[in-house]
């Protein structure tokens, strides 16, 4: 049972444009959501997070949007840069329970 | 602060053997989680240890086990290795209340089973 889903395995975006990565979840108990970025041969690095009491959180070029009614999370990267090319994982948790990860979306920024 | 470290970085084993992977968390972090990453499967949760006690466990067979020491360092053991155990094994540490629910990952151990 995949409680966190990233339905797009890959995404290609032109440099300078907006990248939008999507994530859907099924467990309405999740109260904290995170995005991680992963380069090959490295561990995931934390990017940005959002609590369920908010619907938007912004950090520089990265903005995460949460739509609780739709159980949908998205990450916007503006403007996209070549160094953003990586695999992006969304993750969710409830309280002190384990983090549940999606399967990842490979983002490729085209120069 | 130094980050999460994992040893070894690469490992090649044959079927039937066993393996032990090691993880040192960020100083002050008492929670250590282990994940398996395989292509197309994302990060599959193995288990979490907090203060030397297993707090959460994923859906993996009993061949996968772990432990945590008093200094928060953790080891993961896989016995009777199978070809399907080839994966990147990631360790993550966190500190409830101070890391804001975020987990910080090590670089991983790439295990290849032949």
Coordinates of N, CA and C in Angstrom, one line a residue:
Chain A
X1 N 0.8 -1.2 0.0 CA 0.0 0.0 0.0 C 0.9 1.2 0.0
X2 N 0.9 1.9 -1.1 CA 1.8 3.1 -1.3 C 1.0 4.3 -0.8
X3 N 1.4 4.8 0.4 CA 0.6 5.9 1.0 C 1.1 7.2 0.5
X4 N 2.3 7.3 -0.1 CA 2.8 8.5 -0.7 C 3.2 8.2 -2.1
X5 N 2.6 8.9 -3.1 CA 2.8 8.6 -4.5 C 3.3 9.7 -5.3
X6 N 4.3 9.5 -6.1 CA 4.8 10.4 -7.0 C 4.6 9.8 -8.4
X7 N 3.6 10.2 -9.1 CA 3.2 9.5 -10.3 C 4.0 9.8 -11.5
X8 N 4.9 10.9 -11.4 CA 5.7 11.2 -12.6 C 7.2 10.7 -12.3
X9 N 7.6 9.6 -12.9 CA 9.0 9.2 -12.6 C 10.0 10.1 -13.1
X10 N 9.7 10.9 -14.1 CA 10.7 11.9 -14.6 C 10.0 13.1 -15.1
X11 N 10.8 14.2 -15.2 CA 10.4 15.5 -15.6 C 11.5 16.2 -16.2
X12 N 11.3 16.9 -17.4 CA 12.4 17.7 -18.0 C 11.9 19.1 -18.1
X13 N 12.7 20.0 -17.8 CA 12.3 21.5 -17.8 C 13.5 22.3 -18.3
X14 N 13.1 23.3 -19.1 CA 14.2 24.2 -19.6 C 14.7 25.1 -18.5
X15 N 16.0 25.3 -18.5 CA 16.7 26.2 -17.6 C 15.9 27.6 -17.5
X16 N 15.7 28.1 -16.3 CA 15.1 29.4 -16.2 C 13.5 29.3 -16.0
X17 N 13.0 28.1 -16.4 CA 11.5 28.0 -16.3 C 11.2 27.4 -14.9
X18 N 9.9 27.2 -14.7 CA 9.4 26.7 -13.4 C 9.4 25.2 -13.5
X19 N 9.9 24.5 -12.4 CA 9.7 23.1 -12.3 C 8.6 22.8 -11.2
X20 N 7.7 22.0 -11.6 CA 6.6 21.6 -10.6 C 6.6 20.1 -10.4
X21 N 6.9 19.7 -9.2 CA 6.9 18.3 -8.8 C 5.7 18.0 -8.0
X22 N 5.0 16.9 -8.2 CA 3.8 16.6 -7.5 C 3.9 15.4 -6.7
X23 N 3.0 15.3 -5.7 CA 3.0 14.2 -4.7 C 1.6 14.1 -4.2
X24 N 1.1 12.9 -4.1 CA -0.2 12.6 -3.6 C -0.1 11.7 -2.4
X25 N -0.9 11.8 -1.4 CA -0.9 10.9 -0.3 C -2.3 10.5 0.1
X26 N -2.4 9.4 0.8 CA -3.7 8.8 1.1 C -4.0 8.9 2.6
X27 N -3.0 9.0 3.4 CA -3.3 8.9 4.9 C -3.5 10.4 5.4
X28 N -4.8 10.6 5.8 CA -5.2 11.9 6.2 C -4.6 12.3 7.6
X29 N -3.9 11.3 8.2 CA -3.3 11.6 9.5 C -1.9 12.2 9.4
X30 N -1.3 12.2 8.2 CA 0.0 12.8 8.0 C -0.1 14.3 8.4
X31 N 0.8 14.7 9.2 CA 0.8 16.1 9.7 C 2.1 16.9 9.4
X32 N 3.0 16.2 8.7 CA 4.3 16.9 8.4 C 4.8 16.3 7.1
X33 N 5.2 17.2 6.2 CA 5.6 16.8 4.8 C 6.9 17.4 4.5
X34 N 7.7 16.6 3.8 CA 9.1 17.1 3.5 C 9.4 16.8 2.0
X35 N 10.3 17.5 1.5 CA 10.9 17.2 0.2 C 12.4 17.0 0.4
X36 N 12.9 16.0 -0.3 CA 14.4 15.7 -0.3 C 14.9 15.7 -1.7
X37 N 16.1 16.0 -1.9 CA 16.8 16.0 -3.2 C 17.9 15.0 -3.1
X38 N 18.1 14.2 -4.1 CA 19.2 13.2 -4.1 C 20.0 13.2 -5.4
X39 N 21.3 13.4 -5.2 CA 22.2 13.2 -6.4 C 22.7 11.8 -6.3
X40 N 23.1 11.3 -7.5 CA 23.7 9.9 -7.6 C 24.8 9.7 -6.6
X41 N 24.9 8.6 -6.0 CA 26.0 8.2 -5.1 C 26.0 9.1 -3.8
X42 N 25.0 9.8 -3.5 CA 24.9 10.5 -2.3 C 23.6 10.2 -1.6
X43 N 23.5 10.5 -0.3 CA 22.3 10.4 0.4 C 21.4 11.5 0.2
X44 N 20.0 11.4 0.4 CA 19.1 12.5 0.2 C 19.4 13.6 1.1
X45 N 19.2 14.8 0.6 CA 19.4 16.0 1.5 C 18.1 16.7 1.6
X46 N 17.8 17.2 2.8 CA 16.6 17.9 3.1 C 16.5 19.2 2.3
X47 N 15.3 19.5 1.7 CA 15.1 20.6 0.9 C 14.2 21.6 1.6
X48 N 13.0 21.2 1.9 CA 12.0 22.1 2.4 C 10.9 21.2 3.0
X49 N 10.2 21.8 4.0 CA 9.1 21.0 4.7 C 7.9 21.9 4.9
X50 N 6.8 21.3 5.3 CA 5.6 22.1 5.6 C 4.8 21.3 6.6
X51 N 4.2 22.0 7.5 CA 3.3 21.4 8.5 C 1.9 21.4 8.0
X52 N 1.1 20.5 8.4 CA -0.3 20.4 7.9 C -1.1 21.6 8.3
X53 N -0.6 22.5 9.2 CA -1.4 23.7 9.6 C -1.2 24.8 8.6
X54 N -0.3 24.6 7.7 CA 0.0 25.6 6.7 C -0.4 25.1 5.3
X55 N -0.5 26.0 4.3 CA -0.7 25.6 3.0 C 0.4 26.0 2.0
X56 N 1.4 26.7 2.5 CA 2.5 27.2 1.7 C 3.7 27.5 2.6
X57 N 4.9 27.1 2.0 CA 6.1 27.4 2.7 C 7.1 27.7 1.6
X58 N 7.9 28.8 1.8 CA 8.8 29.3 0.8 C 10.2 29.4 1.3
X59 N 11.2 29.0 0.5 CA 12.6 29.1 0.9 C 13.4 29.4 -0.3
X60 N 13.6 30.7 -0.6 CA 14.4 31.0 -1.8 C 13.7 30.7 -3.1
X61 N 14.3 29.8 -3.9 CA 13.7 29.4 -5.2 C 12.7 28.3 -5.0
X62 N 12.6 27.8 -3.8 CA 11.7 26.6 -3.5 C 10.5 27.0 -2.7
X63 N 9.3 26.5 -3.2 CA 8.1 26.7 -2.5 C 7.3 25.4 -2.5
X64 N 6.8 25.1 -1.4 CA 6.0 23.9 -1.2 C 4.6 24.3 -0.9
X65 N 3.6 23.7 -1.7 CA 2.2 23.9 -1.5 C 1.5 22.7 -1.0
X66 N 0.6 22.8 0.0 CA -0.1 21.7 0.5 C -1.6 21.9 0.3
X67 N -2.3 21.0 -0.3 CA -3.7 21.0 -0.4 C -4.3 19.8 0.3
X68 N -4.7 20.1 1.6 CA -5.1 19.0 2.4 C -6.4 18.3 1.9
X69 N -7.3 19.1 1.4 CA -8.6 18.5 0.9 C -8.3 17.6 -0.2
X70 N -7.3 17.9 -1.1 CA -7.0 17.0 -2.2 C -5.9 16.0 -1.9
X71 N -5.4 16.1 -0.7 CA -4.2 15.3 -0.2 C -3.1 15.3 -1.3
X72 N -2.7 16.5 -1.6 CA -1.8 16.8 -2.7 C -0.7 17.8 -2.2
X73 N 0.5 17.5 -2.6 CA 1.7 18.3 -2.2 C 2.4 18.6 -3.5
X74 N 2.9 19.8 -3.6 CA 3.7 20.1 -4.8 C 4.9 21.0 -4.4
X75 N 6.0 20.8 -5.2 CA 7.2 21.6 -5.0 C 7.4 22.4 -6.3
X76 N 7.6 23.7 -6.1 CA 7.8 24.6 -7.2 C 9.3 25.1 -7.1
X77 N 10.0 25.0 -8.2 CA 11.4 25.6 -8.2 C 11.4 26.6 -9.3
X78 N 11.7 27.9 -8.9 CA 11.7 29.0 -9.8 C 12.9 29.9 -9.5
X79 N 13.7 30.3 -10.5 CA 13.9 29.6 -11.8 C 14.7 28.3 -11.7
X80 N 14.4 27.4 -12.5 CA 15.2 26.1 -12.5 C 16.6 26.3 -13.0
X81 N 17.5 25.7 -12.3 CA 18.9 25.8 -12.7 C 19.5 24.4 -13.0
X82 N 20.6 24.3 -13.7 CA 21.1 23.0 -14.0 C 21.5 22.1 -12.8
X83 N 21.9 22.8 -11.7 CA 22.2 22.1 -10.5 C 21.0 21.5 -9.8
X84 N 19.8 21.8 -10.3 CA 18.6 21.3 -9.7 C 18.4 19.9 -10.2
X85 N 19.1 19.5 -11.3 CA 18.9 18.1 -11.8 C 19.2 17.1 -10.8
X86 N 18.3 16.3 -10.4 CA 18.4 15.3 -9.3 C 17.1 14.5 -9.2
X87 N 17.1 13.6 -8.3 CA 15.9 12.9 -8.0 C 15.3 13.5 -6.7
X88 N 14.0 13.8 -6.8 CA 13.3 14.5 -5.7 C 12.3 13.5 -5.1
X89 N 12.4 13.4 -3.8 CA 11.5 12.5 -3.0 C 10.6 13.4 -2.1
X90 N 9.3 13.1 -2.1 CA 8.5 13.7 -1.1 C 8.3 12.6 0.0
X91 N 8.0 13.1 1.2 CA 7.9 12.2 2.4 C 6.9 12.8 3.3
X92 N 6.3 12.0 4.1 CA 5.2 12.4 5.0 C 5.3 11.6 6.3
X93 N 4.9 12.2 7.4 CA 4.9 11.5 8.7 C 3.7 12.0 9.5
X94 N 3.4 11.1 10.5 CA 2.4 11.4 11.4 C 3.0 11.3 12.8
X95 N 3.1 12.4 13.5 CA 3.6 12.4 14.9 C 5.1 11.9 14.9
X96 N 5.4 10.9 15.7 CA 6.7 10.3 15.8 C 6.8 9.1 14.9
X97 N 5.8 8.8 14.1 CA 5.9 7.6 13.3 C 7.0 7.8 12.2
X98 N 7.3 6.7 11.5 CA 8.4 6.8 10.5 C 8.0 7.7 9.4
X99 N 9.0 8.2 8.7 CA 8.8 8.9 7.4 C 8.4 7.9 6.4
X100 N 7.4 8.3 5.6 CA 7.0 7.4 4.4 C 7.3 8.2 3.2
X101 N 8.1 7.6 2.3 CA 8.6 8.3 1.1 C 7.9 7.9 -0.1
X102 N 7.8 8.8 -1.1 CA 7.4 8.4 -2.4 C 8.5 7.8 -3.2
X103 N 8.2 7.4 -4.4 CA 9.2 6.6 -5.2 C 10.1 7.6 -6.0
X104 N 9.9 8.9 -5.9 CA 10.9 9.8 -6.5 C 10.5 10.2 -7.9
X105 N 10.9 11.4 -8.2 CA 10.8 12.0 -9.6 C 12.2 12.5 -10.0
X106 N 12.6 12.0 -11.1 CA 13.9 12.5 -11.7 C 13.7 13.7 -12.5
X107 N 14.3 14.8 -12.0 CA 14.2 16.1 -12.7 C 15.4 16.4 -13.5
X108 N 15.3 16.7 -14.7 CA 16.4 17.1 -15.6 C 16.2 18.5 -16.1
X109 N 17.1 19.4 -15.8 CA 17.0 20.7 -16.3 C 17.9 20.8 -17.6
X110 N 17.2 21.3 -18.6 CA 17.9 21.4 -19.9 C 18.4 22.7 -20.1
X111 N 19.8 22.9 -20.3 CA 20.4 24.2 -20.5 C 19.9 24.9 -21.8
Chain B
X1 N 28.9 20.8 12.8 CA 28.7 19.4 13.2 C 29.0 18.5 12.0
X2 N 29.7 17.4 12.3 CA 29.9 16.4 11.3 C 28.6 15.8 10.9
X3 N 28.5 15.3 9.6 CA 27.2 14.7 9.2 C 27.1 13.3 9.6
X4 N 26.1 12.6 9.0 CA 25.9 11.2 9.3 C 27.0 10.4 8.4
X5 N 27.7 9.5 9.0 CA 28.7 8.7 8.3 C 28.2 7.3 8.3
X6 N 28.6 6.6 7.2 CA 28.2 5.2 7.0 C 29.5 4.5 6.5
X7 N 29.7 3.3 7.0 CA 30.8 2.5 6.5 C 30.3 1.0 6.4
X8 N 30.8 0.3 5.4 CA 31.7 0.8 4.3 C 30.8 1.5 3.3
X9 N 31.4 2.2 2.3 CA 30.6 2.8 1.3 C 30.2 1.8 0.2
X10 N 31.0 0.9 -0.1 CA 30.7 -0.2 -1.1 C 31.0 -1.5 -0.5
X11 N 30.2 -2.5 -0.9 CA 30.4 -3.9 -0.4 C 29.9 -4.8 -1.5
X12 N 30.7 -5.9 -1.7 CA 30.3 -6.9 -2.6 C 30.3 -8.2 -1.8
X13 N 29.2 -8.9 -1.9 CA 29.0 -10.2 -1.2 C 28.4 -11.2 -2.1
X14 N 28.5 -12.5 -1.7 CA 27.8 -13.5 -2.5 C 26.6 -14.0 -1.7
X15 N 25.7 -14.7 -2.5 CA 24.5 -15.2 -1.9 C 24.8 -16.1 -0.7
X16 N 24.0 -16.0 0.3 CA 24.2 -16.8 1.5 C 25.0 -16.2 2.6
X17 N 25.9 -15.3 2.2 CA 26.7 -14.6 3.2 C 25.9 -13.7 4.0
X18 N 26.5 -13.1 5.1 CA 25.9 -12.1 5.9 C 26.7 -10.8 5.8
X19 N 26.1 -9.7 6.2 CA 26.8 -8.4 6.1 C 26.3 -7.6 7.3
X20 N 27.3 -6.7 7.7 CA 27.0 -5.8 8.8 C 27.4 -4.4 8.3
X21 N 26.4 -3.5 8.3 CA 26.7 -2.1 7.9 C 26.6 -1.2 9.2
X22 N 27.4 -0.1 9.1 CA 27.5 0.7 10.3 C 27.1 2.2 10.0
X23 N 26.6 2.8 11.0 CA 26.1 4.2 10.9 C 26.4 5.0 12.1
X24 N 27.1 6.1 11.9 CA 27.3 7.1 13.0 C 26.4 8.3 12.8
X25 N 25.5 8.6 13.7 CA 24.6 9.7 13.5 C 25.3 11.0 13.8
X26 N 24.6 12.1 13.5 CA 25.1 13.4 13.9 C 25.1 13.5 15.4
X27 N 26.2 14.2 15.9 CA 26.3 14.3 17.4 C 25.1 14.9 18.0
X28 N 24.6 14.2 19.0 CA 23.4 14.7 19.7 C 22.1 14.1 19.2
X29 N 22.1 13.5 18.1 CA 20.9 12.8 17.5 C 20.8 11.4 18.1
X30 N 19.6 11.1 18.7 CA 19.4 9.8 19.3 C 18.6 8.8 18.5
X31 N 18.0 9.3 17.4 CA 17.2 8.5 16.6 C 18.0 8.1 15.3
X32 N 18.0 6.9 15.0 CA 18.6 6.4 13.7 C 17.6 5.5 13.0
X33 N 17.4 5.8 11.7 CA 16.6 5.0 10.8 C 17.4 4.4 9.7
X34 N 16.9 3.3 9.2 CA 17.6 2.6 8.1 C 16.6 2.5 6.9
X35 N 17.0 2.7 5.7 CA 16.2 2.6 4.5 C 17.0 1.8 3.5
X36 N 16.2 1.1 2.6 CA 16.7 0.5 1.5 C 16.2 1.2 0.2
X37 N 17.1 1.5 -0.7 CA 16.7 2.2 -1.9 C 17.0 1.3 -3.1
X38 N 16.0 0.9 -3.8 CA 16.2 0.2 -5.1 C 15.6 1.0 -6.2
X39 N 16.0 0.8 -7.5 CA 15.4 1.5 -8.6 C 13.9 1.3 -8.7
X40 N 13.2 2.3 -8.8 CA 11.7 2.2 -8.9 C 10.9 2.0 -7.6
X41 N 11.6 1.8 -6.5 CA 10.9 1.5 -5.3 C 11.1 2.6 -4.3
X42 N 11.8 3.6 -4.6 CA 12.0 4.7 -3.7 C 12.8 4.3 -2.4
X43 N 12.5 4.9 -1.3 CA 13.1 4.5 -0.1 C 12.2 3.7 0.8
X44 N 12.6 2.5 1.0 CA 11.7 1.6 1.8 C 12.3 1.6 3.2
X45 N 11.4 1.9 4.2 CA 11.8 1.9 5.6 C 12.1 0.6 6.2
X46 N 13.2 0.4 6.8 CA 13.6 -0.9 7.4 C 13.3 -0.8 8.9
X47 N 13.9 0.0 9.7 CA 13.6 0.2 11.1 C 14.2 1.5 11.6
X48 N 13.7 1.8 12.8 CA 14.2 3.0 13.5 C 14.6 2.6 14.9
X49 N 15.7 3.2 15.4 CA 16.1 3.0 16.8 C 16.2 4.3 17.4
X50 N 15.7 4.3 18.7 CA 15.8 5.5 19.5 C 16.2 5.1 20.9
X51 N 17.3 5.6 21.4 CA 17.8 5.3 22.7 C 18.0 3.8 22.9
X52 N 18.6 3.1 21.9 CA 18.9 1.7 21.9 C 17.7 0.8 21.8
X53 N 16.5 1.3 21.5 CA 15.3 0.5 21.4 C 14.7 0.7 20.0
X54 N 14.3 -0.4 19.5 CA 13.7 -0.3 18.1 C 12.3 0.3 18.3
X55 N 12.0 1.4 17.7 CA 10.8 2.1 17.9 C 9.8 1.9 16.7
X56 N 10.3 1.7 15.5 CA 9.4 1.4 14.4 C 10.1 0.4 13.5
X57 N 9.3 -0.4 12.8 CA 9.8 -1.5 12.0 C 9.0 -1.5 10.7
X58 N 9.7 -1.7 9.6 CA 9.1 -1.8 8.3 C 8.8 -3.2 8.0
X59 N 8.3 -3.5 6.7 CA 7.9 -4.8 6.3 C 9.0 -5.6 5.6
X60 N 10.0 -5.9 6.3 CA 11.1 -6.6 5.8 C 11.3 -7.9 6.6
X61 N 11.8 -9.0 5.9 CA 11.9 -10.3 6.6 C 12.9 -10.2 7.8
X62 N 12.8 -11.2 8.6 CA 13.7 -11.3 9.8 C 15.1 -11.3 9.5
X63 N 15.5 -11.6 8.2 CA 16.9 -11.6 7.9 C 17.6 -10.2 8.1
X64 N 16.7 -9.2 8.1 CA 17.2 -7.9 8.3 C 17.0 -7.5 9.8
X65 N 18.1 -7.1 10.4 CA 18.0 -6.8 11.9 C 19.0 -5.6 12.1
X66 N 18.8 -5.0 13.3 CA 19.6 -3.9 13.6 C 19.8 -3.8 15.1
X67 N 20.6 -2.8 15.5 CA 20.8 -2.5 16.9 C 21.4 -1.1 17.0
X68 N 21.2 -0.6 18.2 CA 21.8 0.8 18.4 C 22.6 0.7 19.8
X69 N 23.7 1.3 19.8 CA 24.5 1.3 20.9 C 24.3 2.6 21.8
X70 N 24.9 2.6 23.0 CA 24.6 3.7 23.9 C 25.1 5.0 23.4
X71 N 26.1 5.0 22.5 CA 26.5 6.3 21.9 C 25.7 6.7 20.6
X72 N 24.6 6.0 20.4 CA 23.7 6.2 19.3 C 24.1 5.6 18.0
X73 N 25.4 5.2 17.9 CA 25.8 4.5 16.7 C 24.9 3.3 16.4
X74 N 24.7 3.0 15.2 CA 23.8 1.9 14.8 C 24.4 0.9 13.8
X75 N 24.1 -0.3 13.9 CA 24.5 -1.3 12.9 C 23.3 -2.0 12.3
X76 N 23.4 -2.4 11.1 CA 22.3 -3.1 10.4 C 23.0 -4.4 9.9
X77 N 22.3 -5.5 10.1 CA 22.8 -6.8 9.7 C 21.8 -7.5 8.7
X78 N 22.3 -8.1 7.7 CA 21.5 -8.9 6.8 C 22.1 -10.2 6.7
X79 N 21.4 -11.3 7.1 CA 21.9 -12.6 7.0 C 21.3 -13.3 5.8
X80 N 22.0 -14.4 5.4 CA 21.6 -15.2 4.3 C 21.2 -14.3 3.1
X81 N 22.2 -13.6 2.6 CA 22.0 -12.6 1.5 C 21.4 -13.3 0.3
X82 N 20.5 -12.5 -0.3 CA 19.8 -12.9 -1.6 C 20.2 -11.9 -2.7
X83 N 20.1 -12.3 -3.9 CA 20.4 -11.3 -5.0 C 19.6 -10.1 -4.9
X84 N 18.3 -10.2 -4.5 CA 17.4 -9.0 -4.4 C 17.8 -8.1 -3.3
X85 N 18.7 -8.4 -2.4 CA 19.2 -7.5 -1.4 C 20.1 -6.5 -1.9
X86 N 20.5 -6.6 -3.2 CA 21.4 -5.6 -3.8 C 20.7 -4.3 -3.8
X87 N 21.3 -3.3 -3.2 CA 20.6 -2.0 -3.0 C 21.5 -1.0 -2.4
X88 N 21.0 0.3 -2.3 CA 21.7 1.3 -1.5 C 21.1 1.3 -0.2
X89 N 21.8 1.2 0.9 CA 21.3 1.2 2.2 C 21.6 2.5 2.9
X90 N 20.6 3.2 3.2 CA 20.8 4.6 3.8 C 20.4 4.6 5.3
X91 N 21.2 5.4 6.0 CA 21.0 5.6 7.4 C 20.7 7.1 7.5
X92 N 19.7 7.4 8.4 CA 19.4 8.8 8.7 C 19.2 9.0 10.2
X93 N 19.7 10.1 10.6 CA 19.5 10.4 12.1 C 18.7 11.7 12.3
X94 N 18.0 11.7 13.4 CA 17.2 12.9 13.7 C 17.2 13.1 15.2
X95 N 16.7 14.2 15.6 CA 16.5 14.5 17.0 C 15.2 15.2 17.3
X96 N 14.2 14.4 17.7 CA 12.9 14.9 17.9 C 12.9 16.2 18.8
X97 N 12.3 17.2 18.3 CA 12.3 18.5 19.1 C 13.4 19.5 18.6
X98 N 14.5 19.0 18.1 CA 15.5 19.9 17.7 C 15.8 19.9 16.2
X99 N 15.5 18.8 15.5 CA 15.7 18.8 14.1 C 14.4 19.0 13.3
X100 N 13.4 19.4 14.0 CA 12.1 19.7 13.4 C 11.5 18.6 12.6
X101 N 11.7 17.4 13.0 CA 11.1 16.3 12.3 C 11.9 15.9 11.0
X102 N 13.0 16.6 10.8 CA 13.8 16.3 9.6 C 14.7 15.2 9.9
X103 N 15.0 14.3 8.9 CA 16.0 13.3 9.0 C 17.2 13.7 8.1
X104 N 18.3 13.4 8.6 CA 19.6 13.8 7.9 C 20.2 12.5 7.5
X105 N 20.5 12.4 6.2 CA 20.9 11.1 5.7 C 22.4 11.0 5.5
X106 N 23.0 9.8 5.6 CA 24.4 9.6 5.3 C 24.5 9.3 3.8
X107 N 25.7 9.1 3.3 CA 25.9 8.8 1.9 C 25.4 7.5 1.4
X108 N 25.2 6.5 2.3 CA 24.7 5.2 2.0 C 25.8 4.2 1.8
X109 N 25.5 3.0 1.9 CA 26.4 1.8 1.6 C 25.7 1.1 0.4
X110 N 26.5 1.0 -0.7 CA 26.1 0.3 -1.9 C 26.4 -1.2 -1.7
X111 N 25.4 -2.0 -1.6 CA 25.6 -3.5 -1.4 C 25.3 -4.2 -2.7
X112 N 26.2 -5.0 -3.2 CA 26.0 -5.8 -4.4 C 26.1 -7.2 -4.0
X113 N 25.1 -8.0 -4.3 CA 25.1 -9.4 -3.9 C 25.2 -10.2 -5.2
X114 N 26.3 -11.0 -5.3 CA 26.5 -11.8 -6.6 C 26.1 -13.3 -6.4

